[in-house]
mmCIF file of C-alpha atoms in Angstrom:
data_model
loop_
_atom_site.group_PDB
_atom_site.id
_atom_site.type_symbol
_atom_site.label_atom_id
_atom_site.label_comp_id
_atom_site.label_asym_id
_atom_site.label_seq_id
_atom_site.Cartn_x
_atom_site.Cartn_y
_atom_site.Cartn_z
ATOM 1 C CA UNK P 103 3.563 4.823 6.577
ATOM 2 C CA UNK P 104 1.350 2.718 4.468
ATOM 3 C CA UNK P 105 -2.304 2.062 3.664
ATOM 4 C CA UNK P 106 -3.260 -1.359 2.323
ATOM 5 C CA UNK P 107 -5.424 -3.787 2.818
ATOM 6 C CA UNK P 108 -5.088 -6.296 5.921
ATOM 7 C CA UNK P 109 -3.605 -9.752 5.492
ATOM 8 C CA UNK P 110 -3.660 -12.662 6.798
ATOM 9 C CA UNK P 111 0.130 -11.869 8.686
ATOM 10 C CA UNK P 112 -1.330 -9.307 9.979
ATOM 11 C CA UNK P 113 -3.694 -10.609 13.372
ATOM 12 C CA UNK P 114 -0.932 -9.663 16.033
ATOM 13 C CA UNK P 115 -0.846 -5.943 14.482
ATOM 14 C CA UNK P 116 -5.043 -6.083 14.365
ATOM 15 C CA UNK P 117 -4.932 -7.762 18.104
ATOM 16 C CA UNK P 118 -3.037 -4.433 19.113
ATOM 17 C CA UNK P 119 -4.845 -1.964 17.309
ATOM 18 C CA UNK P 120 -8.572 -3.213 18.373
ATOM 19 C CA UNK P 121 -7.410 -3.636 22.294
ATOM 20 C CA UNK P 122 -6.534 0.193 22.013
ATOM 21 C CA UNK P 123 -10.014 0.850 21.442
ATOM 22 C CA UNK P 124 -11.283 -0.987 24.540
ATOM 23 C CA UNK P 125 -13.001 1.881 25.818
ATOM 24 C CA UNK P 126 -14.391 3.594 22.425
ATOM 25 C CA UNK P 127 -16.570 2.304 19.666
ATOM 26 C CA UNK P 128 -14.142 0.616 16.936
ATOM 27 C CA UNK P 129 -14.402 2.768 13.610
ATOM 28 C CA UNK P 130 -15.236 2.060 11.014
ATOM 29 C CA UNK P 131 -17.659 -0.373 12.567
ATOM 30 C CA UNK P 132 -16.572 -2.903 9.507
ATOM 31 C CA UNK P 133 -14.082 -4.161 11.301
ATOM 32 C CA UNK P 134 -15.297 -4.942 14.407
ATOM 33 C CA UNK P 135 -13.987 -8.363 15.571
ATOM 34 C CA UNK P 136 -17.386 -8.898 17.254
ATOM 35 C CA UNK P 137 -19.113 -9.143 13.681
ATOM 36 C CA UNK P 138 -16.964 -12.333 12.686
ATOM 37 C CA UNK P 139 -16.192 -15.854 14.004
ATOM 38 C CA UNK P 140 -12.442 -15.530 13.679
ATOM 39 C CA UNK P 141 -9.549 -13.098 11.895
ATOM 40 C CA UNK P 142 -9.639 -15.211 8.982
ATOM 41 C CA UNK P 143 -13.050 -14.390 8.214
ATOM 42 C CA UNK P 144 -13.015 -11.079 8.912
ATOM 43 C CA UNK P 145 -9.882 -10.473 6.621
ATOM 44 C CA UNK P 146 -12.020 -12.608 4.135
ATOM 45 C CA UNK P 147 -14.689 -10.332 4.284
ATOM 46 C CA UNK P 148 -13.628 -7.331 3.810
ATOM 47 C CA UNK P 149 -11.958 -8.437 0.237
ATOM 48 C CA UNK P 150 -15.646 -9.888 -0.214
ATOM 49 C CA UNK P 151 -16.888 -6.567 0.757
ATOM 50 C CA UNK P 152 -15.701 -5.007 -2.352
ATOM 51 C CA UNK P 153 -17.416 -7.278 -5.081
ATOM 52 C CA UNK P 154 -21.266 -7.956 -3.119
ATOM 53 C CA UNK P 155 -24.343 -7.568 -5.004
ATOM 54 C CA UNK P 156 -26.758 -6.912 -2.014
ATOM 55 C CA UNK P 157 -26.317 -4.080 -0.151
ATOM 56 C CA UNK P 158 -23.252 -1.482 -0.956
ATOM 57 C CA UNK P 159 -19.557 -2.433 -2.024
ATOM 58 C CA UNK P 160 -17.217 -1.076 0.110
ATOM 59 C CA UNK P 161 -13.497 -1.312 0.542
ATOM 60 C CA UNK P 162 -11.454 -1.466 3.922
ATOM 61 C CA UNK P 163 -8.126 -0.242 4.111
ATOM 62 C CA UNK P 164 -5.506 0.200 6.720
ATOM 63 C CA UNK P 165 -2.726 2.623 8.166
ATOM 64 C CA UNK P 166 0.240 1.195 9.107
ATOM 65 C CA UNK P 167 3.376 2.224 10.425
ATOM 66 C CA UNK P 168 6.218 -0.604 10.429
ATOM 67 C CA UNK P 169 4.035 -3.152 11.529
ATOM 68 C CA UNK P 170 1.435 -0.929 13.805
ATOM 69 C CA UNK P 171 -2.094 -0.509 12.981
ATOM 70 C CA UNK P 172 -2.487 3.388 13.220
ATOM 71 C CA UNK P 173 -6.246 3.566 11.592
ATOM 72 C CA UNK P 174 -8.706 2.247 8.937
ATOM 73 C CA UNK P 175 -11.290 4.266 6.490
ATOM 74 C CA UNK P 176 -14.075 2.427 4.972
ATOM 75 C CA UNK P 177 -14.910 3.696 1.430
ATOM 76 C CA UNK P 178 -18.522 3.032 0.328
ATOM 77 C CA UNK P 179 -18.290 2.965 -4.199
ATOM 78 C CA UNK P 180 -21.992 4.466 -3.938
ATOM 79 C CA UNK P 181 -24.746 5.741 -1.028
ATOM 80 C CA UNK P 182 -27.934 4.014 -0.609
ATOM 81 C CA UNK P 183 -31.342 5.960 0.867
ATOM 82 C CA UNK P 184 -29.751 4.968 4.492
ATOM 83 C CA UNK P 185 -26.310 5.919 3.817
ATOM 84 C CA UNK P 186 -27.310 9.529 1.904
ATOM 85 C CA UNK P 187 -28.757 10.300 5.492
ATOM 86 C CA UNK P 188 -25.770 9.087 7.930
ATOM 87 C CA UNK P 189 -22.854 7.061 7.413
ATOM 88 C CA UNK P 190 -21.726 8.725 4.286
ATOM 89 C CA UNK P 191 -19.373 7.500 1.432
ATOM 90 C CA UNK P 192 -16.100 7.940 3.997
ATOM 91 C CA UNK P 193 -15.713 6.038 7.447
ATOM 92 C CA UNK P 194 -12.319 6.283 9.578
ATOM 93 C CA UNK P 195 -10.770 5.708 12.685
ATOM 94 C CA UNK P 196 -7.575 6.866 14.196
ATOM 95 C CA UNK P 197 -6.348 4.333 17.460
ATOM 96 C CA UNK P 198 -6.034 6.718 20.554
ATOM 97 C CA UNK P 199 -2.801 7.410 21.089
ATOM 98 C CA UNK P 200 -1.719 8.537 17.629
ATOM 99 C CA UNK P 201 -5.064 11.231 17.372
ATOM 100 C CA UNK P 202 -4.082 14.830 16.346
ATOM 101 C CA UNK P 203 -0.757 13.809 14.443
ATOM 102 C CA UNK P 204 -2.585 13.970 11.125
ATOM 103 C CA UNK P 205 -3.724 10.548 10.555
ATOM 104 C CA UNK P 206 -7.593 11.038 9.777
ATOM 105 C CA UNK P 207 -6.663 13.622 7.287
ATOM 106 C CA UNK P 208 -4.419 11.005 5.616
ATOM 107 C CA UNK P 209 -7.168 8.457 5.566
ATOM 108 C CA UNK P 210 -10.199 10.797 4.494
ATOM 109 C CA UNK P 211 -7.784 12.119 1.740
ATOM 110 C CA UNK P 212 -7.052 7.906 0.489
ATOM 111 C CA UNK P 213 -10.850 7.477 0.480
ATOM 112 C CA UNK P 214 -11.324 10.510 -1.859
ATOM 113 C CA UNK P 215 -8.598 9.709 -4.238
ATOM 114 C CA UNK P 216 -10.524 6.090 -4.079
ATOM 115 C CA UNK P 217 -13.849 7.765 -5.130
ATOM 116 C CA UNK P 218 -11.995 10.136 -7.437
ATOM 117 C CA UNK P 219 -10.600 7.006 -9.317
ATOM 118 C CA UNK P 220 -14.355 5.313 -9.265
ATOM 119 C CA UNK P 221 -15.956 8.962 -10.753
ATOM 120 C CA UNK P 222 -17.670 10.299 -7.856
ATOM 121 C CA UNK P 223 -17.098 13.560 -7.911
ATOM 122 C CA UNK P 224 -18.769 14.480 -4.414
ATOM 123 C CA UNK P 225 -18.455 12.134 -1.606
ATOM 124 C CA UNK P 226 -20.592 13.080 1.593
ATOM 125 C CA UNK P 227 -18.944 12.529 5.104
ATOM 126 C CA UNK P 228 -20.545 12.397 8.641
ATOM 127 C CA UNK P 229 -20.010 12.864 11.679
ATOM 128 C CA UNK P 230 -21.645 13.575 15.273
ATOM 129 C CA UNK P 231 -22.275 16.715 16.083
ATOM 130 C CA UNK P 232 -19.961 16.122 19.587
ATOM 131 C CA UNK P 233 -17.150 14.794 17.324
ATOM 132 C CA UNK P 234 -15.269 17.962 17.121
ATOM 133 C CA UNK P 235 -11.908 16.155 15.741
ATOM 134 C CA UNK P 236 -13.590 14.490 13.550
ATOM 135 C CA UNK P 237 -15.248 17.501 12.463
ATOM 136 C CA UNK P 238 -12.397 19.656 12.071
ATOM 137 C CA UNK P 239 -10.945 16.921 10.059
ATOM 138 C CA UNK P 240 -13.675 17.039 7.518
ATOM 139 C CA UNK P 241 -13.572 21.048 7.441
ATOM 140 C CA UNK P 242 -9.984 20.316 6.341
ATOM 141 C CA UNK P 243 -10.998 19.470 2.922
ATOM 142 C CA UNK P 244 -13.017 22.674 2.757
ATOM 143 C CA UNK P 245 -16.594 20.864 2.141
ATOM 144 C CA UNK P 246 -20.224 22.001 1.890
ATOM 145 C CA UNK P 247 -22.100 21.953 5.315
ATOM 146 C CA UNK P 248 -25.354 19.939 4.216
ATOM 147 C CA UNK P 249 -28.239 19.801 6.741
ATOM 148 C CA UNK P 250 -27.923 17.656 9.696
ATOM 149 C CA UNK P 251 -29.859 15.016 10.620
ATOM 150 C CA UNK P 252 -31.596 13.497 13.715
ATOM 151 C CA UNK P 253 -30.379 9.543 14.127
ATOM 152 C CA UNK P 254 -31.587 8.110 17.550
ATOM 153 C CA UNK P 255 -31.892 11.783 18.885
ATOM 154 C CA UNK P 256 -28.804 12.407 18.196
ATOM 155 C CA UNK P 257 -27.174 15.239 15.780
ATOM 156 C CA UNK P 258 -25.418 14.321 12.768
ATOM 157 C CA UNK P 259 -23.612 16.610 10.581
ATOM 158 C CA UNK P 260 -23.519 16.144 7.110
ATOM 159 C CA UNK P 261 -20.784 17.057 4.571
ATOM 160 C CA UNK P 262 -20.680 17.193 0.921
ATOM 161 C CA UNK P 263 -16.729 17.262 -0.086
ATOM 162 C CA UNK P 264 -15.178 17.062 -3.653
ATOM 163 C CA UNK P 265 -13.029 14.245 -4.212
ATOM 164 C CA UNK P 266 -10.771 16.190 -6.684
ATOM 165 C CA UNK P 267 -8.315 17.248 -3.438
#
């Protein structure tokens, strides 16, 4: 397995991955195909992501295996007001059929090593209260339960973990 950042060779692979999500929201919402006008821009993007001025860099990067999109994480460099309350420094996503082999551990530890390397020493990780993987994922790296917050009514449990795993 690797984790790297998509390509342009890679839109069959992508085509797979997102059509296993067709009855799930597609995390990390960053790569959404809805959000762009074509695979081009989106892989365009997310390089862009990395260097913008407004709002918060972020980098996008990918689990593959051979040629099969297994899962993404979205690493935010730095929180802003909104993000310190949900969202978090770490988003992933695991396709479907390859949940509970491990994967989400892999890609939450890549995006701490990533803030590790960029000095932040504490990165905070969310999730829905229902998200019990996801959860358990994040308990993994033996975190600090922060107190949760109400989005939309709905519970959000927030996680302060070291990045020095």
């Amino acid at each position: 397995m690797e984790i790297r950042e998509l390509a342009l060779t890679d839109e069959a692979a992508f085509n797979v991955y997102i059509k296993s999500w067709e009855t799930e929201q597609i995390v990390p919402t960053a790569i959404n195909p809805k959000r762009y006008t074509s695979y081009s821009e989106l892989v365009s993007e997310l390089k862009q992501r990395t260097l913008i001025k407004e709002g918060v860099p972020n980098t996008t990067l990918f689990l593959f295996d051979n040629e099969k999109i297994i899962g993404a994480v979205n690493i935010r460099h730095y929180l802003n007001e909104h993000l310190k309350r949900i969202g978090g420094h770490i988003g992933y996503g695991v396709r479907p059929d390859y949940r509970r082999q491990g994967c989400a551990k892999k890609l939450l530890k890549v995006g701490l090593e990533f803030l590790n390397q960029h000095d932040v020493v504490d990165a905070l990780i969310t999730c829905d209260k229902s998200n019990v993987a996801s959860a358990r994922t994040i308990i993994a790296f033996h975190p600090q339960e922060l107190e949760s917050a109400i989005i939309d009514g709905e519970t959000v449990r927030r996680f302060l973990v070291s990045t020095d795993q």
